[in-house]
Amino acid sequence: MNTGPAAGSQRRFPSGAEYAEALQHTQLCFHHPELRGARPELTGLGLPRPISGAFASVFSLTSPSSGRRYAVKCFTRHVPDQERRYEAISTRLALLDPAELSQPWNLGFEYLPDAISVGRERYPVLKMEWAEAVTLSSWLDDNHADRIAVDRLADRFEELTRDLANHQIAHGDLQHGNLLVASDDTLRLVDYDGMYVPALAGLGGTERGHRNYQSPLRGNDDFGVDIDRFSAWVIFLSLKAIASEPALWSRLHEPSGEFLLLTEDDFTSPAGSARLQTLLTHPDRMVSGLADQVRTLACQPLDMLPPLTLAVPRQRQAATVITDNAVHSGAAAAGTGGLPGWMAGHVTSTVSPPQPAPSVVSPDRFQVRTLLDVVVAVVWPLMLAVTVLALVVGLSTVPFGPAVPVLAAAAFSVFGRARRIERAQKRAVLSGLTAELDQLDDPAKAERKLRKDRAKLDAAETKRTADHPREQSKLTASYHGELQQIEKRRIRKRQELDKKIAGLSAERGKELRTALAARQSAYVRDRLGRQLIAQNPPYGIGPKLAARLAAAGVRTAADFTGCRTVHNAHNNSVGAQLVLSNGRRIDVQGIGETKAIALDAWRRQLVAAAEAGQPTALTAQERHSIDQGIEVRRSRLTAELRSVDAAAEASRTKAQKELEDGQARLTRENTLAGERARRQRQEFSRRAVTLQQVSARHAALTSAVETAEAHRRRLSLTRYLRFPYTGR
């Protein structure tokens, strides 16, 4: 049975349904003594009931040996360094002294590397204590109207976050589903997959947490003691708001909603959030102050967020609930650095103080009358009198028309109004405000660009986090493919060499037979070479023919191998040719068919006699020489066989080195990319803070310009004509 793939590959894990199928037979799928044969909690269809999450499915199992109930987490996705993480978390939690904790929020667990069999593979599980408690959202469904209980729970939640901070621990995914409320209204913390402890410093995070509880600026690589701070503020705000006004649970929460009072959209677009606006304008100063703090923190980097513990005094007189009279006492006052006033002295502001709103100090009415104003006051009655006189005496033609005095008075009034210092002051103020407003970037345009840049980074980071394990898997697959090719080449070469080594025995026999045949052939040739035709002629061969044969090169029985009959078509006769030992054919005068046959028969008799006396075995020296040659070849082939394994091992080592170098390169590139993304997010955070300040300044300047315009309209010509007489 397999227990996992080679190091470096991303393992495929079963689905929740596959685990549920395996858990129908716990006596077969488990090896752990407490879990073997355990009874799972079943659905109405009789199947094990799963509680599914992003990375795992949790099943309730009751041990047959101890009778204890456990929550068994079965992982459905690959988690980098999973065993190392759980060992570090388990070690850190084991060091906690229960007497130093505000409540027994931590649950014991045991990581079992190869505990469950699904199909032909074994997979790890997490065996946890079963908590008799309900989720925070379920508890609020039943208890939101109990203001004292909710307020007390908010305080206990703050104490839980204080415990975590004091021990340099961060949960990583604080949300309604991971906070359980026991029967005594104390909290239990579950799901430690993304937990941070000091021993894990330097590793990346395994998850980003529930989106409705996390800062918009939290990235995939954020992993440290500060990752819970934003979600802690969100949960604390929700509980305090419900304690102040229980009806908010019905107004802002949705049945079965994956949030308490606020969602991800409320953090990313606070200006258009009706939920957040409800809390910002709440009459309870603490609620509105907390809401303002959450809105402010949503655009700040995680490492700049203050812990929740700084906002709540360490010593509490008692768990109190705001009374109705206190609820309507007023809205939250603004504190230093943009923080709510009620937090002053508890939280250090991370935002630079906003610039003071521009004030329109120029007058909105005419004030002290001057000599010119007095002249204007005198000119109008005088000019009106002249006009009446002109009408009476009939001076109505140009240039003494009745309108001329009135126009002159009007022109003089316009001149007098233009000389008023209030007009000059108003123009200067309006010009200054407009110039400053023109220098500011358009906040809406800047916000759209910031959103676009963030979306682009998020898309790139999502792609990077998906590509990294894919590239690792590709690298590992290439490594395993190379190992397979190396093994194929090794096996093929070994088979070739084994075949050659196995064939050495047959080759030895062949060489022995060949050597014996060569020795016998040499013996026969030697014996035939000793038989001279002239000394022992065959029948019918006299000295004369023997001499002719010798002249043709046939002196002994070894000089020819036989004869061939030749038909002469020219004279219709039959002759004969002798075949020499080199294969050449010759004609010898006087050697016809009959004598050639006699010579061949003579030779055959000699060959038979020689073969009868030829050696039947090799000498010991000859055999030793052949055996020595075979052993030399055997040694060479055996050395080649050993070199095949050595070459294969060298190739495997090279492939392993290339894999490790490739993995190191991918890790290095991924780390650098994560660092670049972190710096870019910090830059986005700074831009967001600046944008928030610019937006506030832009709104203040716009309001000041509108006020200045209204003041300028009050310095109209009509008001000026009235001013010399009334002084207003």
XYZ file of C-alpha atoms in Angstrom:
728
model
C 0.000 0.000 0.000
C 1.273 3.445 -0.911
C 1.789 6.066 1.735
C 2.492 9.000 -0.551
C 4.322 10.261 -3.584
C 7.951 11.194 -3.846
C 9.116 14.310 -2.101
C 8.395 17.495 -3.948
C 5.191 16.381 -5.695
C 1.780 17.772 -4.880
C -0.309 14.876 -3.706
C -3.919 14.367 -4.697
C -6.215 13.913 -1.696
C -9.623 12.204 -1.626
C -12.845 14.193 -1.670
C -15.217 14.411 1.278
C -17.505 11.869 -0.403
C -14.608 9.412 -0.817
C -13.732 9.775 2.873
C -17.396 9.255 3.809
C -17.450 6.050 1.773
C -14.287 4.784 3.460
C -15.639 5.671 6.941
C -18.521 3.259 6.477
C -15.955 0.585 7.397
C -13.838 2.134 10.138
C -12.546 -1.257 11.235
C -10.811 -1.506 7.842
C -9.816 2.065 6.998
C -8.248 3.018 10.366
C -5.078 1.660 11.968
C -5.130 3.832 15.092
C -6.361 1.794 18.090
C -8.821 4.484 19.250
C -10.294 5.017 15.791
C -10.362 1.452 14.490
C -14.008 0.391 14.535
C -15.182 3.858 15.690
C -18.868 4.774 15.184
C -19.365 7.767 12.865
C -22.275 10.161 13.242
C -24.656 9.334 10.380
C -26.972 11.282 8.114
C -30.606 10.349 7.513
C -29.399 8.146 4.654
C -27.104 6.203 6.971
C -23.872 7.716 5.634
C -21.127 9.354 7.738
C -22.020 13.030 8.192
C -19.252 15.405 6.975
C -18.680 19.021 7.981
C -16.922 20.318 4.879
C -14.445 23.182 4.684
C -11.975 24.592 2.187
C -9.182 22.119 3.002
C -10.836 19.250 4.837
C -13.961 17.404 5.900
C -14.582 16.790 9.604
C -16.410 13.717 10.905
C -17.683 12.958 14.390
C -16.452 9.532 15.578
C -16.984 7.749 18.880
C -14.151 5.441 19.938
C -15.263 1.879 20.797
C -12.353 1.442 23.216
C -12.665 4.618 25.307
C -16.182 5.770 24.434
C -14.807 9.267 23.821
C -16.053 11.378 20.958
C -13.555 12.876 18.534
C -13.631 15.269 15.623
C -11.556 13.637 12.876
C -10.382 16.014 10.176
C -9.721 14.370 6.801
C -7.750 16.566 4.412
C -9.057 17.114 0.884
C -6.263 19.369 -0.381
C -2.495 19.489 -0.265
C -1.082 21.734 2.481
C 2.660 22.570 2.242
C 4.712 21.325 5.221
C 1.528 20.036 6.843
C 3.112 17.638 9.333
C 5.787 20.159 10.323
C 3.129 22.832 10.908
C 0.940 20.649 13.117
C 3.914 19.418 15.121
C 4.965 23.026 15.798
C 1.395 24.059 16.688
C 0.895 21.039 18.949
C 4.192 21.696 20.725
C 3.341 25.377 21.279
C -0.186 24.741 22.553
C 1.074 22.013 24.883
C 3.223 24.628 26.642
C 0.196 26.775 27.551
C -0.654 26.803 31.241
C -4.458 26.517 31.601
C -4.257 28.627 34.751
C -2.860 31.530 32.712
C -5.646 31.425 30.110
C -8.848 33.419 30.389
C -10.896 30.345 29.401
C -10.217 26.810 28.088
C -10.317 27.873 24.443
C -7.627 25.520 23.098
C -8.530 21.947 22.183
C -6.121 19.020 22.214
C -5.337 17.307 18.932
C -3.043 14.662 17.469
C -1.687 14.602 13.926
C -1.660 11.043 12.555
C 0.449 10.845 9.353
C -0.875 7.603 7.766
C -4.026 6.922 9.730
C -6.769 6.329 7.148
C -6.878 4.127 4.044
C -8.869 5.318 1.047
C -8.541 3.015 -1.931
C -4.943 1.830 -2.130
C -3.434 4.876 -0.420
C -3.053 6.008 3.181
C -3.616 9.612 4.212
C -3.074 11.743 7.332
C -5.884 12.816 9.647
C -6.166 15.156 12.604
C -7.758 13.640 15.719
C -9.217 16.417 17.895
C -11.161 16.587 21.116
C -14.864 16.990 20.469
C -16.179 20.291 21.832
C -19.728 20.302 23.173
C -20.481 23.782 21.900
C -22.250 25.689 19.123
C -20.866 28.097 16.558
C -20.888 31.796 17.359
C -23.514 32.554 14.704
C -25.812 29.798 16.007
C -25.376 31.074 19.559
C -26.308 34.598 18.429
C -29.405 33.250 16.672
C -30.623 32.050 20.064
C -29.149 34.671 22.408
C -28.844 37.987 20.527
C -31.678 39.490 22.577
C -29.762 38.857 25.833
C -27.724 42.052 25.845
C -25.809 41.206 29.011
C -24.801 37.767 27.718
C -23.694 39.156 24.340
C -21.689 41.934 25.975
C -20.068 39.420 28.307
C -19.215 37.230 25.306
C -17.627 40.232 23.566
C -15.409 40.739 26.602
C -14.482 37.057 26.636
C -13.609 37.250 22.966
C -11.317 40.179 23.713
C -9.729 38.134 26.503
C -9.192 35.253 24.061
C -7.385 37.568 21.625
C -5.323 38.830 24.552
C -4.323 35.232 25.379
C -3.236 34.671 21.786
C -1.267 37.923 21.638
C 0.460 37.263 24.969
C 1.749 33.916 23.663
C 2.673 35.179 20.162
C 0.001 32.998 18.540
C -2.360 33.885 15.708
C -5.252 31.690 14.619
C -5.281 32.817 10.982
C -9.033 32.443 10.373
C -11.065 33.999 13.179
C -14.712 33.812 12.110
C -18.140 32.692 13.302
C -17.574 29.042 12.303
C -14.277 28.657 14.151
C -15.470 30.275 17.392
C -17.624 27.912 19.446
C -19.606 28.934 22.517
C -19.840 26.357 25.298
C -22.743 25.966 27.717
C -20.990 28.208 30.262
C -20.683 30.966 27.623
C -16.928 30.552 27.287
C -15.289 30.267 23.892
C -13.554 27.375 22.154
C -11.253 27.871 19.188
C -11.240 25.220 16.431
C -9.591 24.703 13.020
C -5.853 25.249 13.529
C -4.882 24.722 9.860
C -3.680 28.296 9.348
C -2.403 28.938 12.892
C 0.831 30.870 13.371
C 3.268 30.055 16.176
C 6.825 31.420 16.510
C 8.357 28.131 15.315
C 6.685 28.650 11.919
C 8.194 32.092 11.333
C 9.482 32.350 7.786
C 6.916 30.020 6.252
C 4.064 31.275 4.118
C 0.407 31.091 5.029
C -1.780 28.180 3.951
C -4.992 30.218 3.622
C -6.269 33.805 3.567
C -9.082 33.239 6.024
C -12.810 33.826 5.562
C -13.271 36.729 3.157
C -15.993 38.373 5.286
C -13.581 38.773 8.212
C -10.272 39.636 6.556
C -8.627 42.901 5.610
C -8.808 43.656 1.878
C -5.021 44.030 2.015
C -4.313 40.541 3.359
C -2.370 38.573 0.756
C -1.540 34.915 0.244
C 1.913 35.347 1.790
C 0.860 37.234 4.929
C 1.680 34.984 7.883
C 2.626 36.324 11.283
C 1.442 37.266 14.730
C -0.636 40.173 13.344
C -2.863 38.280 10.868
C -5.817 38.103 13.329
C -5.985 41.795 14.164
C -8.462 42.962 11.540
C -10.847 40.024 12.040
C -10.644 40.565 15.820
C -11.822 44.173 15.402
C -14.649 43.042 13.072
C -15.938 40.390 15.499
C -15.578 42.639 18.546
C -17.475 45.432 16.758
C -20.268 43.018 15.809
C -20.678 41.679 19.340
C -20.605 45.130 20.953
C -23.103 46.453 18.413
C -25.519 43.565 19.054
C -25.100 44.012 22.812
C -25.992 47.678 22.398
C -28.906 47.106 20.010
C -30.057 43.473 19.606
C -32.263 44.439 16.657
C -29.100 44.906 14.577
C -28.822 41.107 14.346
C -32.120 40.935 12.484
C -31.439 44.078 10.437
C -27.864 43.477 9.286
C -27.458 39.696 9.501
C -28.944 37.291 6.979
C -30.255 33.858 8.013
C -27.496 31.299 7.384
C -25.275 34.156 6.208
C -21.509 33.608 6.256
C -20.926 36.748 8.329
C -22.071 38.486 11.521
C -22.943 42.096 10.646
C -20.397 43.103 7.976
C -19.198 41.496 4.738
C -16.192 41.798 2.446
C -17.925 44.464 0.331
C -18.323 46.657 3.408
C -14.526 46.704 3.829
C -13.592 47.155 0.169
C -16.250 49.838 -0.543
C -17.031 51.503 2.800
C -18.451 54.636 1.151
C -21.283 52.668 -0.431
C -21.900 50.298 2.476
C -25.334 50.625 4.060
C -24.368 48.178 6.828
C -21.241 50.069 7.795
C -23.079 53.398 7.563
C -25.665 52.082 10.015
C -22.908 51.342 12.520
C -21.000 54.571 11.829
C -24.091 56.655 12.632
C -25.150 54.552 15.600
C -26.011 56.668 18.665
C -23.896 54.437 20.916
C -20.497 56.108 20.952
C -18.611 52.823 21.372
C -20.376 51.207 18.396
C -19.824 54.167 16.078
C -16.229 54.479 17.293
C -15.501 50.809 16.634
C -17.130 51.076 13.205
C -14.965 54.083 12.393
C -11.907 52.146 13.517
C -12.776 49.167 11.287
C -13.322 51.503 8.344
C -9.922 53.098 8.962
C -8.094 49.791 9.434
C -9.513 48.345 6.204
C -7.076 50.430 4.156
C -3.976 49.875 6.300
C -1.304 47.143 6.016
C -1.598 44.239 8.438
C 1.676 45.074 10.160
C 0.340 48.564 10.953
C -2.906 47.393 12.587
C -3.184 47.824 16.368
C -4.150 44.771 18.416
C -7.656 44.710 19.827
C -6.210 44.479 23.339
C -4.924 48.080 23.121
C -8.450 49.410 22.704
C -9.902 47.708 25.785
C -8.620 48.446 29.323
C -7.030 45.436 31.023
C -9.025 45.692 34.246
C -12.810 45.722 33.899
C -15.116 46.767 36.701
C -17.890 44.547 35.395
C -19.481 43.463 32.172
C -21.874 46.315 31.455
C -24.438 47.039 28.801
C -25.217 50.556 27.601
C -28.606 51.652 28.828
C -31.180 53.252 26.586
C -30.374 56.673 28.016
C -26.695 56.176 27.269
C -27.464 54.890 23.803
C -28.982 58.207 22.854
C -26.269 60.288 24.463
C -24.603 61.252 21.159
C -22.426 60.168 18.291
C -18.758 59.295 18.515
C -16.306 62.123 18.641
C -13.333 62.120 16.346
C -10.029 61.301 18.039
C -6.465 62.086 17.247
C -5.161 60.666 13.996
C -8.604 59.693 12.715
C -9.341 57.246 15.563
C -12.556 57.427 17.571
C -12.349 59.701 20.562
C -13.224 56.928 23.018
C -10.021 55.127 21.953
C -7.732 58.059 22.663
C -4.953 56.923 24.978
C -5.463 53.261 24.081
C -4.528 53.087 20.396
C -1.596 54.690 18.664
C -2.755 56.162 15.381
C -1.146 54.716 12.261
C -2.543 57.420 9.980
C -0.977 60.851 9.775
C -3.239 63.552 11.264
C -5.633 64.948 8.675
C -5.068 68.499 7.502
C -7.440 71.008 9.069
C -10.485 71.805 7.001
C -10.103 75.106 5.128
C -12.094 77.899 6.712
C -13.734 80.698 4.751
C -12.652 83.714 6.812
C -13.587 86.434 4.307
C -16.759 88.433 5.166
C -20.070 87.465 3.603
C -21.483 91.035 3.792
C -20.364 94.619 3.416
C -19.136 96.036 6.699
C -17.753 99.566 7.345
C -19.004 102.377 5.045
C -16.367 104.482 3.330
C -16.469 107.992 1.862
C -17.096 106.498 -1.561
C -20.118 104.643 -0.180
C -21.451 107.939 1.242
C -20.984 109.566 -2.161
C -22.910 106.689 -3.763
C -25.670 107.219 -1.203
C -25.817 110.931 -2.147
C -25.487 110.399 -5.907
C -28.559 108.244 -6.284
C -31.112 110.749 -4.866
C -29.393 113.519 -6.784
C -29.458 111.631 -10.068
C -33.073 110.625 -9.534
C -33.939 114.292 -8.891
C -32.156 115.315 -12.090
C -34.078 112.665 -13.994
C -37.420 113.919 -12.647
C -36.473 117.505 -13.434
C -35.492 116.523 -16.951
C -38.832 114.871 -17.464
C -40.646 117.954 -16.119
C -38.837 120.488 -18.303
C -38.942 118.180 -21.310
C -35.249 117.449 -21.667
C -35.773 113.956 -23.021
C -33.555 114.037 -26.115
C -30.004 112.875 -26.412
C -27.681 113.621 -24.768
C -29.982 114.756 -21.966
C -32.320 111.763 -21.922
C -33.916 110.872 -18.585
C -31.971 107.619 -18.359
C -28.560 109.233 -18.460
C -28.478 110.285 -14.766
C -29.691 106.854 -13.653
C -27.053 105.115 -15.772
C -24.422 107.418 -14.356
C -25.520 106.584 -10.806
C -25.476 102.868 -11.632
C -22.009 103.118 -13.142
C -20.784 105.009 -10.087
C -22.343 102.315 -7.841
C -20.601 99.550 -9.794
C -17.345 101.446 -9.353
C -17.984 101.851 -5.642
C -18.808 98.143 -5.212
C -15.688 97.174 -7.115
C -13.601 99.255 -4.714
C -14.940 97.446 -1.647
C -12.239 95.447 0.219
C -14.697 92.598 0.903
C -14.870 91.901 -2.843
C -11.072 91.740 -3.108
C -10.857 89.477 -0.056
C -13.520 87.170 -1.428
C -11.808 86.921 -4.801
C -8.487 86.118 -3.107
C -10.051 83.419 -0.892
C -11.953 81.857 -3.785
C -8.887 81.951 -6.028
C -6.743 80.298 -3.350
C -9.299 77.550 -2.673
C -9.791 76.883 -6.375
C -6.035 76.741 -6.991
C -5.548 74.289 -4.115
C -8.481 72.188 -5.320
C -7.024 72.078 -8.839
C -3.727 70.795 -7.453
C -5.410 67.746 -5.879
C -5.879 64.574 -7.921
C -9.402 63.459 -8.598
C -10.134 61.061 -5.679
C -12.627 59.021 -7.704
C -10.133 58.540 -10.513
C -7.341 57.700 -8.060
C -9.595 55.204 -6.275
C -10.491 53.515 -9.574
C -6.812 53.236 -10.469
C -5.989 51.850 -7.017
C -8.760 49.269 -7.345
C -7.526 48.338 -10.807
C -3.936 47.972 -9.586
C -5.071 45.886 -6.619
C -7.207 43.664 -8.836
C -4.279 43.225 -11.204
C -1.984 42.261 -8.327
C -4.583 39.892 -6.856
C -5.021 38.219 -10.246
C -1.253 37.913 -10.649
C -0.887 36.530 -7.123
C -3.722 34.063 -7.650
C -2.032 32.900 -10.835
C 1.339 32.717 -9.100
C 0.031 30.689 -6.187
C -1.662 28.326 -8.647
C 1.356 28.156 -10.973
C 3.927 27.482 -8.234
C 2.658 24.017 -7.222
C 1.936 23.309 -10.891
C 5.538 24.124 -11.820
C 6.744 22.013 -8.903
C 4.583 19.116 -10.082
C 5.869 19.555 -13.636
C 9.441 19.534 -12.358
C 8.776 16.434 -10.278
C 7.016 14.707 -13.186
C 10.012 15.467 -15.403
C 12.274 14.035 -12.698
C 10.258 10.829 -12.436
C 10.144 10.576 -16.236
C 13.936 10.868 -16.355
C 14.230 8.191 -13.651
C 12.050 5.886 -15.735
C 14.229 6.456 -18.814
C 17.370 5.834 -16.756
C 15.906 2.600 -15.422
C 14.824 1.489 -18.904
C 18.310 2.119 -20.270
C 19.860 0.296 -17.307
C 17.608 -2.730 -17.712
C 18.121 -2.841 -21.489
C 21.916 -2.646 -21.146
C 21.952 -5.242 -18.362
C 19.843 -7.597 -20.451
C 22.252 -7.210 -23.365
C 25.253 -7.896 -21.136
C 23.544 -10.775 -19.288
C 22.754 -12.327 -22.663
C 26.379 -11.994 -23.731
C 27.627 -13.487 -20.444
C 25.143 -16.338 -20.698
C 26.326 -16.977 -24.276
C 29.972 -17.370 -23.267
C 29.514 -21.116 -22.578
C 28.106 -21.691 -26.053
C 30.834 -19.494 -27.485
C 33.471 -21.580 -25.669
C 32.064 -24.775 -27.126
C 32.050 -23.259 -30.582
C 35.663 -22.119 -30.241
C 36.708 -25.567 -28.988
C 35.022 -27.203 -31.970
C 36.526 -24.679 -34.361
C 40.020 -25.177 -32.900
C 39.681 -28.969 -33.070
C 38.466 -28.776 -36.668
C 41.410 -26.534 -37.542
C 43.838 -28.977 -35.897
C 42.317 -31.948 -37.711
C 42.354 -30.076 -41.022
C 46.032 -29.205 -40.528
C 46.811 -32.853 -39.730
C 45.035 -34.089 -42.867
C 46.772 -31.465 -45.035
C 50.095 -32.466 -43.550
C 49.496 -36.153 -44.289
C 48.337 -35.394 -47.823
C 51.349 -33.167 -48.380
C 53.630 -36.097 -47.644
C 52.058 -38.250 -50.416
C 53.996 -37.404 -53.629
C 52.348 -38.442 -56.874
C 55.707 -39.360 -58.381
C 56.559 -41.705 -55.511
C 53.142 -43.302 -55.078
C 51.330 -42.713 -58.335
C 47.734 -43.796 -58.755
C 46.796 -46.359 -61.328
C 47.437 -45.139 -64.899
C 49.729 -42.273 -63.913
C 53.243 -42.844 -65.137
C 56.395 -40.800 -64.565
C 55.695 -38.697 -67.658
C 52.219 -37.672 -66.479
C 53.564 -37.200 -62.931
C 56.127 -34.777 -64.320
C 53.440 -32.900 -66.239
C 51.327 -32.711 -63.072
C 54.307 -31.417 -61.077
C 54.942 -28.821 -63.752
C 51.303 -27.708 -63.355
C 51.773 -27.453 -59.571
C 50.240 -30.769 -58.537
C 53.015 -32.717 -56.772
C 51.152 -34.140 -53.753
C 47.641 -35.132 -52.763
C 47.390 -31.813 -50.871
C 47.844 -29.724 -54.043
C 44.390 -30.462 -55.466
C 40.965 -31.102 -54.053
C 39.251 -32.970 -56.872
C 38.371 -32.935 -60.531
C 35.581 -31.799 -62.823
C 34.398 -33.285 -66.107
C 34.471 -30.861 -69.044
C 32.512 -31.342 -72.309
C 34.247 -30.046 -75.421
C 31.530 -29.158 -77.913
C 34.089 -28.321 -80.631
C 35.272 -31.890 -81.132
C 32.430 -33.557 -79.254
C 34.716 -35.029 -76.615
C 34.820 -35.235 -72.790
C 37.823 -33.986 -70.859
C 38.701 -33.255 -67.221
C 40.073 -30.398 -65.123
C 41.826 -30.611 -61.788
C 40.709 -28.273 -58.990
C 43.696 -26.889 -57.106
C 43.666 -26.251 -53.370
C 43.281 -22.522 -54.041
C 40.164 -23.215 -56.120
C 41.740 -22.611 -59.511
C 41.040 -25.128 -62.288
C 43.762 -26.404 -64.614
C 44.040 -28.613 -67.691
C 46.960 -31.063 -67.731
C 47.894 -32.683 -71.033
C 47.291 -36.388 -70.901
C 44.881 -36.197 -67.974
C 41.527 -37.093 -69.352
C 38.330 -38.066 -67.641
C 39.537 -41.546 -66.697
C 42.892 -40.482 -65.266
C 41.312 -37.529 -63.460
C 38.845 -39.885 -61.794
C 41.725 -42.159 -60.847
C 43.602 -39.233 -59.301
C 40.490 -38.169 -57.343
C 39.926 -41.724 -56.087
C 43.575 -41.965 -55.072
C 43.248 -38.721 -53.116
C 40.029 -39.813 -51.400
C 41.718 -42.974 -50.152
C 44.551 -40.909 -48.735
C 42.114 -38.472 -47.085
C 40.197 -41.334 -45.494
C 43.403 -42.855 -44.202
C 44.531 -39.480 -42.797
C 41.177 -38.750 -41.141
C 41.286 -42.140 -39.493
C 44.450 -41.128 -37.771
C 43.608 -37.459 -37.074
C 43.492 -36.145 -33.427
C 40.094 -36.299 -31.692
C 40.734 -33.719 -28.936
C 42.631 -30.523 -28.245
C 45.657 -30.427 -26.062
C 45.390 -29.051 -22.523
C 47.348 -25.964 -23.552
C 44.993 -25.285 -26.452
C 41.950 -25.660 -24.230
C 43.527 -23.408 -21.562
C 44.203 -20.714 -24.134
C 40.573 -20.757 -25.251
C 39.281 -20.807 -21.641
C 41.567 -17.914 -20.783
C 40.145 -15.859 -23.660
C 36.595 -16.649 -22.526
C 37.383 -15.585 -18.947
C 38.893 -12.318 -20.168
C 35.679 -11.582 -22.034
C 33.613 -12.654 -19.021
C 35.566 -10.269 -16.759
C 35.151 -7.427 -19.252
C 31.398 -8.033 -19.550
C 31.043 -8.288 -15.751
C 32.889 -4.983 -15.361
C 30.593 -3.444 -17.964
C 27.642 -4.824 -15.996
C 28.864 -3.141 -12.836
C 29.497 0.092 -14.728
C 25.903 0.037 -15.993
C 24.594 0.222 -12.406
C 27.181 2.866 -11.527
C 26.267 4.932 -14.610
C 22.561 4.619 -13.775
C 23.235 5.721 -10.199
C 25.263 8.682 -11.483
C 22.403 9.612 -13.832
C 19.918 9.347 -10.959
C 22.144 11.540 -8.788
C 22.378 14.077 -11.598
C 18.592 14.027 -12.075
C 18.108 14.437 -8.298
C 20.525 17.378 -8.303
C 18.670 18.974 -11.219
C 15.376 18.435 -9.365
C 16.725 20.003 -6.168
C 18.238 22.907 -8.110
C 14.951 23.400 -9.953
C 12.947 23.254 -6.725
C 15.337 25.708 -5.074
C 15.018 28.008 -8.078
C 11.212 27.812 -8.002
C 11.181 28.420 -4.244
C 13.574 31.338 -4.615
C 11.542 32.859 -7.453
C 8.299 32.307 -5.539
C 9.751 33.874 -2.386
C 11.033 36.887 -4.308
C 7.682 37.259 -6.065
C 5.898 37.040 -2.713
C 8.203 39.687 -1.268
C 7.568 41.939 -4.263
C 3.826 41.425 -3.840
C 4.096 42.230 -0.120
C 5.963 45.462 -0.858
C 3.429 46.311 -3.544
C 0.578 45.750 -1.090
C 2.306 48.017 1.389
C 2.557 50.625 -1.347
C -1.157 50.154 -2.066
C -1.820 50.640 1.642
C 0.134 53.875 1.676
C -1.721 54.998 -1.432
C -5.030 54.102 0.219
C -4.183 56.110 3.330
C -3.086 59.044 1.178
C -6.224 58.693 -0.921
C -8.352 58.748 2.208
C -6.681 61.974 3.306
C -6.878 63.484 -0.194
C -10.558 62.560 -0.424
C -11.257 64.251 2.889
C -9.251 67.302 1.828
C -10.967 67.365 -1.570
C -14.397 67.234 0.058
C -13.440 69.971 2.529
C -12.080 72.213 -0.226
C -15.135 71.615 -2.400
C -17.363 72.558 0.520
C -15.224 75.640 1.195
C -15.435 76.704 -2.461
C -19.212 76.326 -2.386
C -19.345 78.380 0.822
C -17.094 81.036 -0.681
C -19.287 81.181 -3.789
C -22.348 81.627 -1.593
C -20.579 84.415 0.288
C -19.566 86.027 -2.983
C -23.175 86.041 -4.147
C -24.118 87.891 -0.976
C -21.841 90.740 -2.071
C -24.143 91.457 -5.027
C -24.818 94.900 -6.546
C -28.330 94.898 -5.079
C -26.965 94.369 -1.548
C -24.360 97.062 -2.166
C -27.025 99.589 -3.252
C -28.833 98.932 0.031
C -25.629 98.942 2.150
C -24.855 102.759 2.045
C -28.285 103.477 3.506
C -28.709 100.583 5.973
C -25.111 99.665 6.801
C -25.895 95.950 6.146
